[in-house]
Amino acid sequence: MKKLLLVIDYQYDFVAADGKLTAGQPAQLIEPAILARIAAFQAAGGDIICTQDTHTSQGWKKGHPEAAAFQIHCEEGTPGWALYGGLADLDLETLTKTSYMLEATDIDWLVRDYDVIELCGVVTDICVLQNAIGLYNHAANNGLTVQFRLCPDCVASFNADNHQWAIHYMQNTLGFGLVASVDEMI
Ligand code: ZN
């Protein structure tokens, strides 16, 4: 069984107090839990990949659709684009993405390569949820059986109600298994 921990967008701009599009304290508070889950996956021989939301000022000026809702954030190569806190020191594998969801080609190989995919990161009701939906549907459409999981202690949002709603949606509609604690067996 190949197992993957997919850490969504745990980047400076989404987490740090002065990040450009920060989810603030809820996002900062889950750092120890994410680090513990990474360590648990490493100890169990699983893989860890971190997504990095990635924008350029050129793309923004050309009318990136996100510009209608947000200011530019996670500009490639800037400190805001980097992984946040302790994750930045771990030399983790990364995948860049230029919208909410990973590229279709990345979604494709992830659901073909892994038997178990566990999601964590920020924010629960935007990029975590969108990638959950993308991975789930692509696996289902291709007849692939992937066991999806979510660690509720390792996701956060600036909107507590939407955070809870998104966790329930992933559990009830997408059939994600909820990991009870960061120490749970991988
Ligand atoms: Zn973005």
Short mmCIF file of N, CA and C and ligand atoms in Angstrom, two decimals:
data_model
loop_
_atom_site.label_atom_id
_atom_site.label_comp_id
_atom_site.label_asym_id
_atom_site.label_seq_id
_atom_site.Cartn_x
_atom_site.Cartn_y
_atom_site.Cartn_z
N MET A 1 0.84 -1.20 0.00
CA MET A 1 0.00 0.00 0.00
C MET A 1 0.88 1.26 0.00
N LYS A 2 0.75 2.04 -1.05
CA LYS A 2 1.50 3.30 -1.09
C LYS A 2 0.65 4.41 -0.47
N LYS A 3 1.27 5.12 0.46
CA LYS A 3 0.50 6.11 1.22
C LYS A 3 1.12 7.50 1.09
N LEU A 4 0.24 8.47 0.91
CA LEU A 4 0.69 9.85 0.70
C LEU A 4 0.01 10.80 1.67
N LEU A 5 0.80 11.66 2.27
CA LEU A 5 0.26 12.81 3.00
C LEU A 5 0.40 14.02 2.07
N LEU A 6 -0.72 14.58 1.67
CA LEU A 6 -0.71 15.73 0.76
C LEU A 6 -1.04 16.98 1.58
N VAL A 7 -0.03 17.82 1.76
CA VAL A 7 -0.20 19.03 2.57
C VAL A 7 -0.56 20.18 1.63
N ILE A 8 -1.76 20.71 1.80
CA ILE A 8 -2.25 21.73 0.88
C ILE A 8 -1.88 23.15 1.34
N ASP A 9 -1.11 23.83 0.52
CA ASP A 9 -0.90 25.29 0.61
C ASP A 9 -0.50 25.81 1.99
N TYR A 10 0.31 25.04 2.74
CA TYR A 10 0.72 25.55 4.06
C TYR A 10 1.90 26.51 3.85
N GLN A 11 1.56 27.68 3.28
CA GLN A 11 2.54 28.67 2.84
C GLN A 11 2.43 29.95 3.67
N TYR A 12 3.52 30.69 3.69
CA TYR A 12 3.62 31.90 4.51
C TYR A 12 2.43 32.84 4.29
N ASP A 13 2.08 33.10 3.04
CA ASP A 13 1.00 34.07 2.78
C ASP A 13 -0.36 33.62 3.29
N PHE A 14 -0.55 32.32 3.46
CA PHE A 14 -1.84 31.81 3.95
C PHE A 14 -1.85 31.59 5.47
N VAL A 15 -0.67 31.65 6.10
CA VAL A 15 -0.57 31.24 7.51
C VAL A 15 -0.02 32.36 8.42
N ALA A 16 1.03 33.00 8.02
CA ALA A 16 1.73 33.96 8.89
C ALA A 16 0.82 35.15 9.22
N ALA A 17 1.07 35.77 10.38
CA ALA A 17 0.27 36.91 10.82
C ALA A 17 0.26 38.01 9.77
N ASP A 18 1.40 38.19 9.09
CA ASP A 18 1.47 39.24 8.07
C ASP A 18 1.44 38.66 6.64
N GLY A 19 0.91 37.46 6.51
CA GLY A 19 0.76 36.87 5.17
C GLY A 19 -0.29 37.64 4.37
N LYS A 20 -0.14 37.63 3.06
CA LYS A 20 -1.02 38.46 2.21
C LYS A 20 -2.49 38.02 2.22
N LEU A 21 -2.72 36.73 2.44
CA LEU A 21 -4.10 36.22 2.43
C LEU A 21 -4.23 35.25 3.60
N THR A 22 -3.86 35.74 4.77
CA THR A 22 -3.69 34.81 5.89
C THR A 22 -5.00 34.31 6.49
N ALA A 23 -5.00 33.05 6.87
CA ALA A 23 -6.10 32.49 7.64
C ALA A 23 -5.87 32.73 9.13
N GLY A 24 -4.73 33.34 9.47
CA GLY A 24 -4.47 33.80 10.82
C GLY A 24 -4.19 32.70 11.83
N GLN A 25 -4.60 32.99 13.06
CA GLN A 25 -4.26 32.11 14.19
C GLN A 25 -4.70 30.65 14.01
N PRO A 26 -5.92 30.39 13.51
CA PRO A 26 -6.29 28.98 13.34
C PRO A 26 -5.27 28.22 12.48
N ALA A 27 -4.75 28.88 11.47
CA ALA A 27 -3.77 28.24 10.58
C ALA A 27 -2.43 28.06 11.28
N GLN A 28 -2.04 29.06 12.09
CA GLN A 28 -0.76 28.96 12.81
C GLN A 28 -0.81 27.85 13.87
N LEU A 29 -1.97 27.69 14.48
CA LEU A 29 -2.09 26.72 15.58
C LEU A 29 -1.98 25.27 15.15
N ILE A 30 -2.18 24.97 13.87
CA ILE A 30 -2.11 23.57 13.44
C ILE A 30 -0.70 23.16 13.01
N GLU A 31 0.26 24.09 13.07
CA GLU A 31 1.63 23.75 12.63
C GLU A 31 2.20 22.53 13.38
N PRO A 32 2.10 22.48 14.72
CA PRO A 32 2.65 21.29 15.41
C PRO A 32 1.96 20.00 14.98
N ALA A 33 0.65 20.06 14.75
CA ALA A 33 -0.09 18.86 14.34
C ALA A 33 0.36 18.40 12.96
N ILE A 34 0.54 19.33 12.04
CA ILE A 34 1.00 18.96 10.69
C ILE A 34 2.41 18.37 10.77
N LEU A 35 3.27 18.99 11.57
CA LEU A 35 4.64 18.47 11.70
C LEU A 35 4.63 17.06 12.30
N ALA A 36 3.74 16.84 13.26
CA ALA A 36 3.63 15.50 13.87
C ALA A 36 3.14 14.48 12.86
N ARG A 37 2.20 14.90 12.02
CA ARG A 37 1.66 13.97 11.02
C ARG A 37 2.72 13.66 9.95
N ILE A 38 3.49 14.67 9.59
CA ILE A 38 4.60 14.45 8.64
C ILE A 38 5.58 13.44 9.22
N ALA A 39 5.93 13.63 10.49
CA ALA A 39 6.88 12.70 11.14
C ALA A 39 6.30 11.29 11.18
N ALA A 40 5.00 11.17 11.45
CA ALA A 40 4.36 9.85 11.51
C ALA A 40 4.40 9.19 10.13
N PHE A 41 4.15 9.95 9.08
CA PHE A 41 4.20 9.39 7.73
C PHE A 41 5.63 8.98 7.37
N GLN A 42 6.60 9.82 7.74
CA GLN A 42 8.00 9.48 7.44
C GLN A 42 8.38 8.19 8.17
N ALA A 43 7.97 8.06 9.43
CA ALA A 43 8.32 6.87 10.22
C ALA A 43 7.67 5.62 9.63
N ALA A 44 6.50 5.79 9.02
CA ALA A 44 5.78 4.63 8.47
C ALA A 44 6.16 4.36 7.01
N GLY A 45 7.11 5.11 6.48
CA GLY A 45 7.55 4.89 5.10
C GLY A 45 6.62 5.47 4.05
N GLY A 46 5.73 6.37 4.47
CA GLY A 46 4.84 7.02 3.51
C GLY A 46 5.52 8.21 2.85
N ASP A 47 4.87 8.74 1.83
CA ASP A 47 5.41 9.92 1.15
C ASP A 47 4.70 11.18 1.62
N ILE A 48 5.39 12.28 1.47
CA ILE A 48 4.81 13.59 1.81
C ILE A 48 5.04 14.53 0.62
N ILE A 49 3.97 15.16 0.17
CA ILE A 49 4.09 16.17 -0.88
C ILE A 49 3.32 17.41 -0.42
N CYS A 50 3.93 18.57 -0.59
CA CYS A 50 3.27 19.83 -0.24
C CYS A 50 2.90 20.58 -1.51
N THR A 51 1.65 21.02 -1.61
CA THR A 51 1.30 21.86 -2.75
C THR A 51 1.71 23.30 -2.43
N GLN A 52 2.07 24.02 -3.48
CA GLN A 52 2.38 25.44 -3.34
C GLN A 52 1.55 26.22 -4.34
N ASP A 53 0.62 27.01 -3.81
CA ASP A 53 -0.12 27.94 -4.65
C ASP A 53 0.92 28.90 -5.25
N THR A 54 0.81 29.16 -6.54
CA THR A 54 1.89 29.88 -7.23
C THR A 54 1.33 30.87 -8.23
N HIS A 55 1.62 32.15 -8.00
CA HIS A 55 1.15 33.19 -8.93
C HIS A 55 2.30 34.09 -9.37
N THR A 56 2.07 34.82 -10.46
CA THR A 56 3.04 35.82 -10.91
C THR A 56 2.30 37.13 -11.13
N SER A 57 3.03 38.24 -10.99
CA SER A 57 2.38 39.55 -11.18
C SER A 57 1.90 39.68 -12.63
N GLN A 58 2.66 39.08 -13.55
CA GLN A 58 2.25 39.09 -14.97
C GLN A 58 0.89 38.41 -15.15
N GLY A 59 0.77 37.22 -14.58
CA GLY A 59 -0.47 36.46 -14.67
C GLY A 59 -1.63 37.21 -14.04
N TRP A 60 -1.32 37.89 -12.95
CA TRP A 60 -2.36 38.64 -12.24
C TRP A 60 -2.87 39.79 -13.09
N LYS A 61 -1.91 40.49 -13.72
CA LYS A 61 -2.28 41.64 -14.57
C LYS A 61 -3.06 41.19 -15.80
N LYS A 62 -2.74 39.97 -16.27
CA LYS A 62 -3.43 39.44 -17.45
C LYS A 62 -4.85 39.00 -17.12
N GLY A 63 -5.22 39.08 -15.83
CA GLY A 63 -6.59 38.77 -15.47
C GLY A 63 -6.81 37.37 -14.95
N HIS A 64 -5.90 36.90 -14.07
CA HIS A 64 -6.14 35.61 -13.42
C HIS A 64 -7.51 35.67 -12.74
N PRO A 65 -8.35 34.62 -12.89
CA PRO A 65 -9.70 34.66 -12.32
C PRO A 65 -9.74 34.96 -10.82
N GLU A 66 -8.71 34.52 -10.07
CA GLU A 66 -8.70 34.77 -8.62
C GLU A 66 -8.58 36.26 -8.29
N ALA A 67 -8.12 37.05 -9.27
CA ALA A 67 -7.93 38.48 -9.03
C ALA A 67 -9.26 39.18 -8.73
N ALA A 68 -10.37 38.57 -9.16
CA ALA A 68 -11.68 39.16 -8.88
C ALA A 68 -12.02 39.10 -7.39
N ALA A 69 -11.45 38.12 -6.70
CA ALA A 69 -11.80 37.92 -5.29
C ALA A 69 -10.67 38.26 -4.32
N PHE A 70 -9.43 38.15 -4.78
CA PHE A 70 -8.30 38.28 -3.85
C PHE A 70 -7.20 39.17 -4.41
N GLN A 71 -6.41 39.73 -3.50
CA GLN A 71 -5.18 40.40 -3.93
C GLN A 71 -4.14 39.32 -4.27
N ILE A 72 -3.10 39.74 -4.99
CA ILE A 72 -2.09 38.75 -5.35
C ILE A 72 -1.42 38.19 -4.08
N HIS A 73 -1.14 36.89 -4.14
CA HIS A 73 -0.57 36.18 -2.99
C HIS A 73 0.31 35.06 -3.54
N CYS A 74 1.16 34.52 -2.69
CA CYS A 74 2.02 33.40 -3.08
C CYS A 74 2.69 33.65 -4.43
N GLU A 75 3.30 34.83 -4.53
CA GLU A 75 4.01 35.18 -5.76
C GLU A 75 5.29 34.37 -5.81
N GLU A 76 5.47 33.68 -6.92
CA GLU A 76 6.57 32.73 -7.06
C GLU A 76 7.91 33.36 -6.66
N GLY A 77 8.63 32.66 -5.79
CA GLY A 77 9.97 33.11 -5.41
C GLY A 77 10.01 34.09 -4.25
N THR A 78 8.85 34.63 -3.84
CA THR A 78 8.83 35.58 -2.72
C THR A 78 8.73 34.81 -1.40
N PRO A 79 9.05 35.48 -0.26
CA PRO A 79 8.92 34.81 1.04
C PRO A 79 7.49 34.31 1.29
N GLY A 80 6.50 35.01 0.77
CA GLY A 80 5.11 34.61 0.97
C GLY A 80 4.75 33.30 0.29
N TRP A 81 5.52 32.94 -0.71
CA TRP A 81 5.28 31.70 -1.49
C TRP A 81 5.83 30.47 -0.77
N ALA A 82 6.83 30.69 0.10
CA ALA A 82 7.53 29.58 0.76
C ALA A 82 6.61 28.84 1.72
N LEU A 83 6.96 27.60 2.01
CA LEU A 83 6.25 26.85 3.04
C LEU A 83 6.44 27.56 4.37
N TYR A 84 5.44 27.45 5.25
CA TYR A 84 5.44 28.18 6.52
C TYR A 84 6.16 27.40 7.63
N GLY A 85 6.82 28.13 8.50
CA GLY A 85 7.34 27.60 9.76
C GLY A 85 8.27 26.42 9.59
N GLY A 86 8.06 25.41 10.45
CA GLY A 86 8.94 24.24 10.47
C GLY A 86 8.94 23.45 9.18
N LEU A 87 7.90 23.57 8.40
CA LEU A 87 7.85 22.82 7.13
C LEU A 87 8.94 23.30 6.17
N ALA A 88 9.29 24.59 6.29
CA ALA A 88 10.29 25.16 5.38
C ALA A 88 11.66 24.53 5.60
N ASP A 89 11.90 23.97 6.79
CA ASP A 89 13.22 23.41 7.11
C ASP A 89 13.34 21.94 6.74
N LEU A 90 12.27 21.34 6.24
CA LEU A 90 12.27 19.87 6.08
C LEU A 90 12.64 19.38 4.68
N ASP A 91 12.86 20.28 3.75
CA ASP A 91 13.23 19.86 2.40
C ASP A 91 12.21 18.88 1.82
N LEU A 92 10.94 19.28 1.90
CA LEU A 92 9.85 18.41 1.45
C LEU A 92 9.63 18.55 -0.06
N GLU A 93 9.12 17.48 -0.65
CA GLU A 93 8.79 17.52 -2.07
C GLU A 93 7.59 18.45 -2.26
N THR A 94 7.58 19.21 -3.35
CA THR A 94 6.48 20.15 -3.58
C THR A 94 5.90 20.00 -4.99
N LEU A 95 4.66 20.43 -5.12
CA LEU A 95 4.00 20.51 -6.42
C LEU A 95 3.38 21.90 -6.51
N THR A 96 3.69 22.63 -7.56
CA THR A 96 3.09 23.96 -7.70
C THR A 96 1.75 23.83 -8.41
N LYS A 97 0.90 24.81 -8.13
CA LYS A 97 -0.41 24.88 -8.79
C LYS A 97 -0.75 26.36 -8.95
N THR A 98 -1.48 26.69 -10.01
CA THR A 98 -1.75 28.10 -10.29
C THR A 98 -3.20 28.48 -10.05
N SER A 99 -3.99 27.51 -9.57
CA SER A 99 -5.37 27.82 -9.19
C SER A 99 -5.68 27.05 -7.91
N TYR A 100 -6.94 26.98 -7.55
CA TYR A 100 -7.31 26.30 -6.30
C TYR A 100 -6.86 24.84 -6.30
N MET A 101 -7.03 24.21 -7.46
CA MET A 101 -6.80 22.77 -7.57
C MET A 101 -5.47 22.49 -8.25
N LEU A 102 -4.89 21.35 -7.95
CA LEU A 102 -3.69 20.91 -8.68
C LEU A 102 -4.01 20.75 -10.16
N GLU A 103 -2.98 20.76 -10.98
CA GLU A 103 -3.13 20.50 -12.42
C GLU A 103 -3.74 19.12 -12.62
N ALA A 104 -4.52 18.98 -13.69
CA ALA A 104 -5.16 17.69 -13.99
C ALA A 104 -4.13 16.57 -14.12
N THR A 105 -2.97 16.88 -14.69
CA THR A 105 -1.93 15.85 -14.87
C THR A 105 -1.41 15.37 -13.52
N ASP A 106 -1.30 16.27 -12.56
CA ASP A 106 -0.84 15.87 -11.22
C ASP A 106 -1.91 15.07 -10.49
N ILE A 107 -3.17 15.53 -10.59
CA ILE A 107 -4.27 14.78 -9.98
C ILE A 107 -4.25 13.34 -10.53
N ASP A 108 -4.01 13.23 -11.83
CA ASP A 108 -4.04 11.92 -12.49
C ASP A 108 -2.99 10.98 -11.92
N TRP A 109 -1.74 11.40 -11.86
CA TRP A 109 -0.72 10.45 -11.37
C TRP A 109 -0.84 10.19 -9.87
N LEU A 110 -1.32 11.17 -9.14
CA LEU A 110 -1.48 10.95 -7.69
C LEU A 110 -2.48 9.83 -7.41
N VAL A 111 -3.64 9.86 -8.09
CA VAL A 111 -4.65 8.84 -7.79
C VAL A 111 -4.27 7.48 -8.40
N ARG A 112 -3.36 7.50 -9.39
CA ARG A 112 -2.90 6.21 -9.94
C ARG A 112 -1.77 5.63 -9.10
N ASP A 113 -0.94 6.49 -8.52
CA ASP A 113 0.24 6.02 -7.78
C ASP A 113 -0.06 5.58 -6.35
N TYR A 114 -1.04 6.21 -5.73
CA TYR A 114 -1.23 5.98 -4.29
C TYR A 114 -2.53 5.25 -3.97
N ASP A 115 -2.45 4.36 -2.98
CA ASP A 115 -3.62 3.62 -2.48
C ASP A 115 -4.34 4.42 -1.40
N VAL A 116 -3.55 5.19 -0.66
CA VAL A 116 -4.10 6.00 0.43
C VAL A 116 -3.60 7.43 0.24
N ILE A 117 -4.52 8.39 0.26
CA ILE A 117 -4.13 9.81 0.19
C ILE A 117 -4.81 10.53 1.35
N GLU A 118 -3.99 11.12 2.20
CA GLU A 118 -4.52 11.88 3.34
C GLU A 118 -4.25 13.36 3.12
N LEU A 119 -5.28 14.17 3.30
CA LEU A 119 -5.12 15.61 3.08
C LEU A 119 -5.01 16.36 4.40
N CYS A 120 -4.22 17.43 4.36
CA CYS A 120 -4.19 18.37 5.47
C CYS A 120 -3.79 19.73 4.90
N GLY A 121 -3.75 20.76 5.74
CA GLY A 121 -3.33 22.08 5.27
C GLY A 121 -4.41 23.13 5.36
N VAL A 122 -4.30 24.15 4.49
CA VAL A 122 -5.22 25.29 4.55
C VAL A 122 -5.70 25.68 3.15
N VAL A 123 -6.84 26.38 3.06
CA VAL A 123 -7.84 26.45 4.10
C VAL A 123 -8.87 25.36 3.81
N THR A 124 -9.46 24.85 4.89
CA THR A 124 -10.32 23.67 4.81
C THR A 124 -11.39 23.78 3.72
N ASP A 125 -12.05 24.95 3.67
CA ASP A 125 -13.23 25.09 2.80
C ASP A 125 -12.91 25.67 1.44
N ILE A 126 -11.61 25.93 1.14
CA ILE A 126 -11.28 26.40 -0.21
C ILE A 126 -10.33 25.38 -0.85
N CYS A 127 -9.04 25.53 -0.66
CA CYS A 127 -8.12 24.67 -1.43
C CYS A 127 -8.09 23.22 -0.95
N VAL A 128 -8.26 22.97 0.33
CA VAL A 128 -8.30 21.57 0.79
C VAL A 128 -9.53 20.90 0.18
N LEU A 129 -10.68 21.56 0.29
CA LEU A 129 -11.93 20.99 -0.25
C LEU A 129 -11.85 20.82 -1.76
N GLN A 130 -11.35 21.81 -2.47
CA GLN A 130 -11.31 21.73 -3.94
C GLN A 130 -10.42 20.60 -4.41
N ASN A 131 -9.29 20.39 -3.74
CA ASN A 131 -8.42 19.28 -4.14
C ASN A 131 -9.03 17.94 -3.75
N ALA A 132 -9.73 17.92 -2.62
CA ALA A 132 -10.44 16.69 -2.23
C ALA A 132 -11.44 16.31 -3.32
N ILE A 133 -12.20 17.29 -3.79
CA ILE A 133 -13.21 17.04 -4.83
C ILE A 133 -12.54 16.59 -6.13
N GLY A 134 -11.44 17.25 -6.50
CA GLY A 134 -10.74 16.90 -7.73
C GLY A 134 -10.17 15.50 -7.69
N LEU A 135 -9.52 15.15 -6.60
CA LEU A 135 -8.92 13.82 -6.46
C LEU A 135 -10.00 12.74 -6.43
N TYR A 136 -11.03 12.98 -5.65
CA TYR A 136 -12.13 12.01 -5.51
C TYR A 136 -12.77 11.71 -6.86
N ASN A 137 -13.14 12.76 -7.59
CA ASN A 137 -13.85 12.55 -8.85
C ASN A 137 -12.97 11.91 -9.91
N HIS A 138 -11.70 12.31 -9.95
CA HIS A 138 -10.83 11.72 -10.97
C HIS A 138 -10.61 10.24 -10.69
N ALA A 139 -10.45 9.90 -9.43
CA ALA A 139 -10.31 8.48 -9.08
C ALA A 139 -11.59 7.72 -9.45
N ALA A 140 -12.73 8.29 -9.08
CA ALA A 140 -14.02 7.62 -9.34
C ALA A 140 -14.26 7.47 -10.83
N ASN A 141 -13.97 8.50 -11.60
CA ASN A 141 -14.21 8.46 -13.05
C ASN A 141 -13.32 7.45 -13.75
N ASN A 142 -12.20 7.11 -13.11
CA ASN A 142 -11.27 6.16 -13.73
C ASN A 142 -11.32 4.79 -13.08
N GLY A 143 -12.33 4.57 -12.26
CA GLY A 143 -12.50 3.27 -11.63
C GLY A 143 -11.39 2.90 -10.67
N LEU A 144 -10.74 3.90 -10.09
CA LEU A 144 -9.63 3.63 -9.16
C LEU A 144 -10.13 3.69 -7.72
N THR A 145 -9.68 2.73 -6.94
CA THR A 145 -10.09 2.73 -5.54
C THR A 145 -8.97 3.33 -4.70
N VAL A 146 -9.18 4.56 -4.31
CA VAL A 146 -8.21 5.23 -3.44
C VAL A 146 -8.90 5.45 -2.10
N GLN A 147 -8.18 5.15 -1.05
CA GLN A 147 -8.71 5.41 0.29
C GLN A 147 -8.32 6.84 0.66
N PHE A 148 -9.32 7.71 0.75
CA PHE A 148 -9.04 9.11 1.08
C PHE A 148 -9.27 9.35 2.57
N ARG A 149 -8.40 10.18 3.12
CA ARG A 149 -8.53 10.52 4.54
C ARG A 149 -8.29 12.01 4.75
N LEU A 150 -8.79 12.47 5.88
CA LEU A 150 -8.57 13.85 6.29
C LEU A 150 -8.26 13.85 7.78
N CYS A 151 -7.27 14.64 8.16
CA CYS A 151 -6.95 14.78 9.58
C CYS A 151 -7.53 16.12 10.05
N PRO A 152 -8.67 16.11 10.74
CA PRO A 152 -9.31 17.38 11.12
C PRO A 152 -8.43 18.29 11.98
N ASP A 153 -7.51 17.68 12.76
CA ASP A 153 -6.61 18.51 13.59
C ASP A 153 -5.55 19.22 12.75
N CYS A 154 -5.43 18.83 11.49
CA CYS A 154 -4.36 19.36 10.63
C CYS A 154 -4.91 20.22 9.50
N VAL A 155 -6.17 20.69 9.62
CA VAL A 155 -6.72 21.63 8.65
C VAL A 155 -7.27 22.84 9.40
N ALA A 156 -7.33 23.98 8.74
CA ALA A 156 -7.83 25.20 9.39
C ALA A 156 -8.37 26.16 8.35
N SER A 157 -9.21 27.07 8.85
CA SER A 157 -9.75 28.12 7.98
C SER A 157 -9.96 29.38 8.80
N PHE A 158 -10.08 30.50 8.11
CA PHE A 158 -10.43 31.77 8.77
C PHE A 158 -11.92 31.79 9.11
N ASN A 159 -12.68 30.85 8.55
CA ASN A 159 -14.13 30.82 8.76
C ASN A 159 -14.50 29.51 9.46
N ALA A 160 -14.77 29.58 10.76
CA ALA A 160 -14.99 28.37 11.57
C ALA A 160 -16.20 27.57 11.09
N ASP A 161 -17.26 28.26 10.69
CA ASP A 161 -18.47 27.54 10.23
C ASP A 161 -18.18 26.79 8.93
N ASN A 162 -17.54 27.47 8.00
CA ASN A 162 -17.22 26.82 6.72
C ASN A 162 -16.23 25.68 6.90
N HIS A 163 -15.32 25.84 7.85
CA HIS A 163 -14.34 24.80 8.19
C HIS A 163 -15.08 23.51 8.58
N GLN A 164 -16.04 23.65 9.50
CA GLN A 164 -16.80 22.48 9.96
C GLN A 164 -17.64 21.88 8.83
N TRP A 165 -18.26 22.77 8.06
CA TRP A 165 -19.10 22.32 6.95
C TRP A 165 -18.26 21.51 5.96
N ALA A 166 -17.07 22.01 5.64
CA ALA A 166 -16.22 21.33 4.65
C ALA A 166 -15.75 19.96 5.15
N ILE A 167 -15.44 19.87 6.45
CA ILE A 167 -15.04 18.57 7.01
C ILE A 167 -16.19 17.57 6.86
N HIS A 168 -17.41 18.01 7.20
CA HIS A 168 -18.57 17.13 7.07
C HIS A 168 -18.81 16.74 5.62
N TYR A 169 -18.61 17.69 4.73
CA TYR A 169 -18.81 17.42 3.30
C TYR A 169 -17.82 16.34 2.83
N MET A 170 -16.56 16.50 3.19
CA MET A 170 -15.56 15.51 2.77
C MET A 170 -15.86 14.15 3.38
N GLN A 171 -16.33 14.15 4.63
CA GLN A 171 -16.65 12.88 5.28
C GLN A 171 -17.90 12.24 4.68
N ASN A 172 -18.96 13.01 4.56
CA ASN A 172 -20.26 12.42 4.21
C ASN A 172 -20.50 12.29 2.71
N THR A 173 -20.03 13.25 1.94
CA THR A 173 -20.29 13.21 0.49
C THR A 173 -19.16 12.55 -0.27
N LEU A 174 -17.92 12.77 0.18
CA LEU A 174 -16.77 12.19 -0.53
C LEU A 174 -16.26 10.92 0.14
N GLY A 175 -16.81 10.58 1.29
CA GLY A 175 -16.43 9.35 1.96
C GLY A 175 -15.03 9.34 2.54
N PHE A 176 -14.51 10.53 2.85
CA PHE A 176 -13.18 10.59 3.46
C PHE A 176 -13.23 10.03 4.88
N GLY A 177 -12.25 9.22 5.22
CA GLY A 177 -12.11 8.75 6.59
C GLY A 177 -11.47 9.85 7.43
N LEU A 178 -12.00 10.08 8.62
CA LEU A 178 -11.42 11.12 9.48
C LEU A 178 -10.40 10.48 10.42
N VAL A 179 -9.22 11.06 10.45
CA VAL A 179 -8.14 10.58 11.33
C VAL A 179 -8.38 11.18 12.71
N ALA A 180 -8.52 10.31 13.71
CA ALA A 180 -8.93 10.77 15.04
C ALA A 180 -7.83 11.58 15.74
N SER A 181 -6.58 11.22 15.50
CA SER A 181 -5.48 12.00 16.11
C SER A 181 -4.25 11.87 15.24
N VAL A 182 -3.30 12.80 15.45
CA VAL A 182 -2.09 12.79 14.61
C VAL A 182 -1.25 11.53 14.82
N ASP A 183 -1.50 10.84 15.94
CA ASP A 183 -0.74 9.61 16.24
C ASP A 183 -1.39 8.35 15.66
N GLU A 184 -2.58 8.54 15.07
CA GLU A 184 -3.27 7.35 14.54
C GLU A 184 -2.40 6.63 13.50
N MET A 185 -2.54 5.32 13.46
CA MET A 185 -1.78 4.48 12.53
C MET A 185 -1.90 4.99 11.10
N ILE A 186 -0.81 4.97 10.40
CA ILE A 186 -0.82 5.40 9.00
C ILE A 186 -1.36 4.25 8.15
ZN ZN B 1 -4.08 31.56 -5.31
#
